[in-house]
Amino acid sequence: MGAARDQDTHLCHRCGVTSSTVRGRGRIDLMARFCEACWNVFANEMAMADGATAPPRPDPCPDDVSWIEPPTCPRCGAFVRIYPTTYDRWVSLATVEMPAKDVPEPFRWRLMRLPDLSRTPTDIVAVRVRGIDPLPGEPVVPAHRMMCVPEWGEP
């Protein structure tokens, strides 16, 4: 029985093709088994729907000891927090939490610590609040695009 289940480990759940690039994708509970091409299509569709279109943070050099400033929004100049999503794309979030009643549904995010053996948080991902609505006073992190106020005269 185990041998029969092992045969589909290289089968993409989206296109059905067997390939060496097929593997479990996603950061939490491995969302599905996709080949590289199908994963990029799926993750990009999710990112566009959620507004997770921020560029990834640069990897700091381990030998660089200079101060790292938080990134700023190019449109409004406010500080933003950039986090990876569960589907390996990046989202710009506001620097404050707000009650769920003050944040429209498409802009609600939560920060979640990835499960690890260590007690110290090693990686945090942004998870879009879906399915069950949070209580009105429950804190959520709004997407920065909800709070972005460009200077007057800009489109």
Short mmCIF file of C-alpha atoms in Angstrom, two decimals:
data_model
loop_
_atom_site.label_atom_id
_atom_site.label_comp_id
_atom_site.label_asym_id
_atom_site.label_seq_id
_atom_site.Cartn_x
_atom_site.Cartn_y
_atom_site.Cartn_z
CA MET A 1 0.00 0.00 0.00
CA GLY A 2 2.83 2.43 0.82
CA ALA A 3 4.50 1.83 -2.54
CA ALA A 4 1.32 2.78 -4.41
CA ARG A 5 1.11 6.09 -2.51
CA ASP A 6 4.75 6.91 -3.27
CA GLN A 7 4.17 6.83 -7.03
CA ASP A 8 2.33 10.18 -7.11
CA THR A 9 4.96 12.14 -5.17
CA HIS A 10 6.25 13.73 -8.40
CA LEU A 11 2.78 14.41 -9.86
CA CYS A 12 1.70 18.06 -10.09
CA HIS A 13 -1.76 18.64 -8.58
CA ARG A 14 -2.58 21.35 -11.11
CA CYS A 15 -1.36 20.12 -14.51
CA GLY A 16 -0.96 16.40 -13.73
CA VAL A 17 2.54 16.22 -15.19
CA THR A 18 5.22 14.13 -13.52
CA SER A 19 8.40 16.15 -13.11
CA SER A 20 11.44 16.42 -10.91
CA THR A 21 10.44 20.03 -10.06
CA VAL A 22 7.26 18.85 -8.31
CA ARG A 23 7.41 19.33 -4.56
CA GLY A 24 5.27 20.46 -1.68
CA ARG A 25 4.82 24.24 -1.91
CA GLY A 26 3.84 26.88 0.61
CA ARG A 27 5.22 27.78 4.02
CA ILE A 28 2.52 26.34 6.26
CA ASP A 29 1.43 22.69 6.01
CA LEU A 30 2.63 22.56 2.38
CA MET A 31 -0.43 23.80 0.48
CA ALA A 32 -0.11 21.35 -2.44
CA ARG A 33 2.34 19.59 -4.72
CA PHE A 34 3.06 21.76 -7.77
CA CYS A 35 5.68 21.88 -10.49
CA GLU A 36 7.67 25.11 -10.72
CA ALA A 37 5.58 26.58 -13.58
CA CYS A 38 2.20 25.82 -11.98
CA TRP A 39 3.39 27.12 -8.59
CA ASN A 40 4.44 30.45 -10.09
CA VAL A 41 1.08 30.85 -11.83
CA PHE A 42 -0.83 29.93 -8.66
CA ALA A 43 1.26 32.10 -6.32
CA ASN A 44 1.12 35.09 -8.69
CA GLU A 45 -2.69 34.80 -8.93
CA MET A 46 -2.94 34.69 -5.13
CA ALA A 47 -0.59 37.68 -4.81
CA MET A 48 -2.61 39.78 -7.26
CA ALA A 49 -5.87 38.94 -5.48
CA ASP A 50 -4.39 39.79 -2.05
CA GLY A 51 -2.32 42.81 -3.11
CA ALA A 52 0.92 41.09 -2.12
CA THR A 53 3.06 42.76 -4.77
CA ALA A 54 5.91 44.18 -2.69
CA PRO A 55 9.48 43.43 -3.70
CA PRO A 56 11.28 41.12 -1.27
CA ARG A 57 13.54 42.57 1.38
CA PRO A 58 17.22 42.58 0.42
CA ASP A 59 19.37 39.97 2.10
CA PRO A 60 21.79 41.78 4.40
CA CYS A 61 25.41 40.78 4.17
CA PRO A 62 26.51 39.03 7.38
CA ASP A 63 29.67 41.16 7.48
CA ASP A 64 27.77 44.45 7.14
CA VAL A 65 27.34 46.12 10.53
CA SER A 66 25.62 49.30 9.33
CA TRP A 67 22.21 50.26 10.66
CA ILE A 68 19.27 48.88 8.68
CA GLU A 69 16.44 51.37 8.37
CA PRO A 70 12.90 50.11 7.86
CA PRO A 71 11.74 50.45 4.26
CA THR A 72 9.56 53.39 3.27
CA CYS A 73 6.70 53.59 0.80
CA PRO A 74 7.80 55.26 -2.45
CA ARG A 75 4.39 56.97 -2.81
CA CYS A 76 3.76 58.41 0.66
CA GLY A 77 7.11 58.09 2.44
CA ALA A 78 5.67 56.24 5.46
CA PHE A 79 7.49 53.34 7.10
CA VAL A 80 6.19 49.90 6.08
CA ARG A 81 6.79 46.36 7.26
CA ILE A 82 7.47 43.89 4.48
CA TYR A 83 6.72 40.24 5.24
CA PRO A 84 6.65 37.06 3.19
CA THR A 85 3.26 35.44 2.66
CA THR A 86 2.44 31.77 3.03
CA TYR A 87 2.74 31.41 -0.76
CA ASP A 88 6.25 32.91 -1.06
CA ARG A 89 5.33 36.42 -2.20
CA TRP A 90 5.85 39.65 -0.23
CA VAL A 91 3.34 42.16 1.17
CA SER A 92 3.74 45.68 2.58
CA LEU A 93 1.92 46.05 5.87
CA ALA A 94 1.22 49.05 8.06
CA THR A 95 3.35 49.50 11.15
CA VAL A 96 0.37 49.50 13.54
CA GLU A 97 -2.34 47.00 14.42
CA MET A 98 -5.94 48.16 14.27
CA PRO A 99 -9.27 46.71 15.42
CA ALA A 100 -10.86 44.54 12.73
CA LYS A 101 -13.94 46.80 12.63
CA ASP A 102 -11.76 49.66 11.32
CA VAL A 103 -10.08 47.63 8.55
CA PRO A 104 -12.06 46.60 5.43
CA GLU A 105 -12.04 42.86 4.78
CA PRO A 106 -9.66 42.84 1.76
CA PHE A 107 -6.93 44.58 3.77
CA ARG A 108 -6.84 42.39 6.91
CA TRP A 109 -3.66 40.45 7.65
CA ARG A 110 -2.19 38.65 10.64
CA LEU A 111 1.42 37.89 11.42
CA MET A 112 2.05 34.26 12.23
CA ARG A 113 5.15 32.62 13.62
CA LEU A 114 6.19 29.56 11.65
CA PRO A 115 6.32 26.38 13.71
CA ASP A 116 9.85 25.62 14.81
CA LEU A 117 11.64 23.67 17.50
CA SER A 118 13.15 26.86 18.92
CA ARG A 119 11.34 29.12 21.37
CA THR A 120 12.73 32.17 19.63
CA PRO A 121 10.78 33.26 16.56
CA THR A 122 12.85 32.38 13.53
CA ASP A 123 10.47 33.28 10.74
CA ILE A 124 7.23 35.21 10.60
CA VAL A 125 4.80 35.18 7.68
CA ALA A 126 1.82 37.34 6.82
CA VAL A 127 -1.48 35.46 6.55
CA ARG A 128 -4.52 37.04 4.97
CA VAL A 129 -7.61 36.90 7.21
CA ARG A 130 -10.22 34.87 5.33
CA GLY A 131 -13.13 32.58 6.01
CA ILE A 132 -14.17 33.41 9.54
CA ASP A 133 -14.42 37.14 10.24
CA PRO A 134 -12.53 38.31 13.32
CA LEU A 135 -14.40 39.88 16.21
CA PRO A 136 -14.81 43.67 15.79
CA GLY A 137 -12.24 44.50 18.48
CA GLU A 138 -9.73 41.81 17.49
CA PRO A 139 -6.42 43.29 16.29
CA VAL A 140 -5.39 42.83 12.66
CA VAL A 141 -2.56 44.35 10.65
CA PRO A 142 -3.84 46.42 7.73
CA ALA A 143 -2.17 46.31 4.35
CA HIS A 144 -0.20 49.49 3.78
CA ARG A 145 -2.09 50.24 0.56
CA MET A 146 -5.20 50.88 2.69
CA MET A 147 -3.38 53.57 4.66
CA CYS A 148 -1.20 54.98 1.86
CA VAL A 149 -1.94 58.64 1.29
CA PRO A 150 0.17 59.99 -1.56
CA GLU A 151 1.03 63.65 -1.63
CA TRP A 152 -1.52 65.95 -3.28
CA GLY A 153 -1.31 66.09 -7.04
CA GLU A 154 0.00 62.55 -7.56
CA PRO A 155 -2.21 59.98 -9.31
#
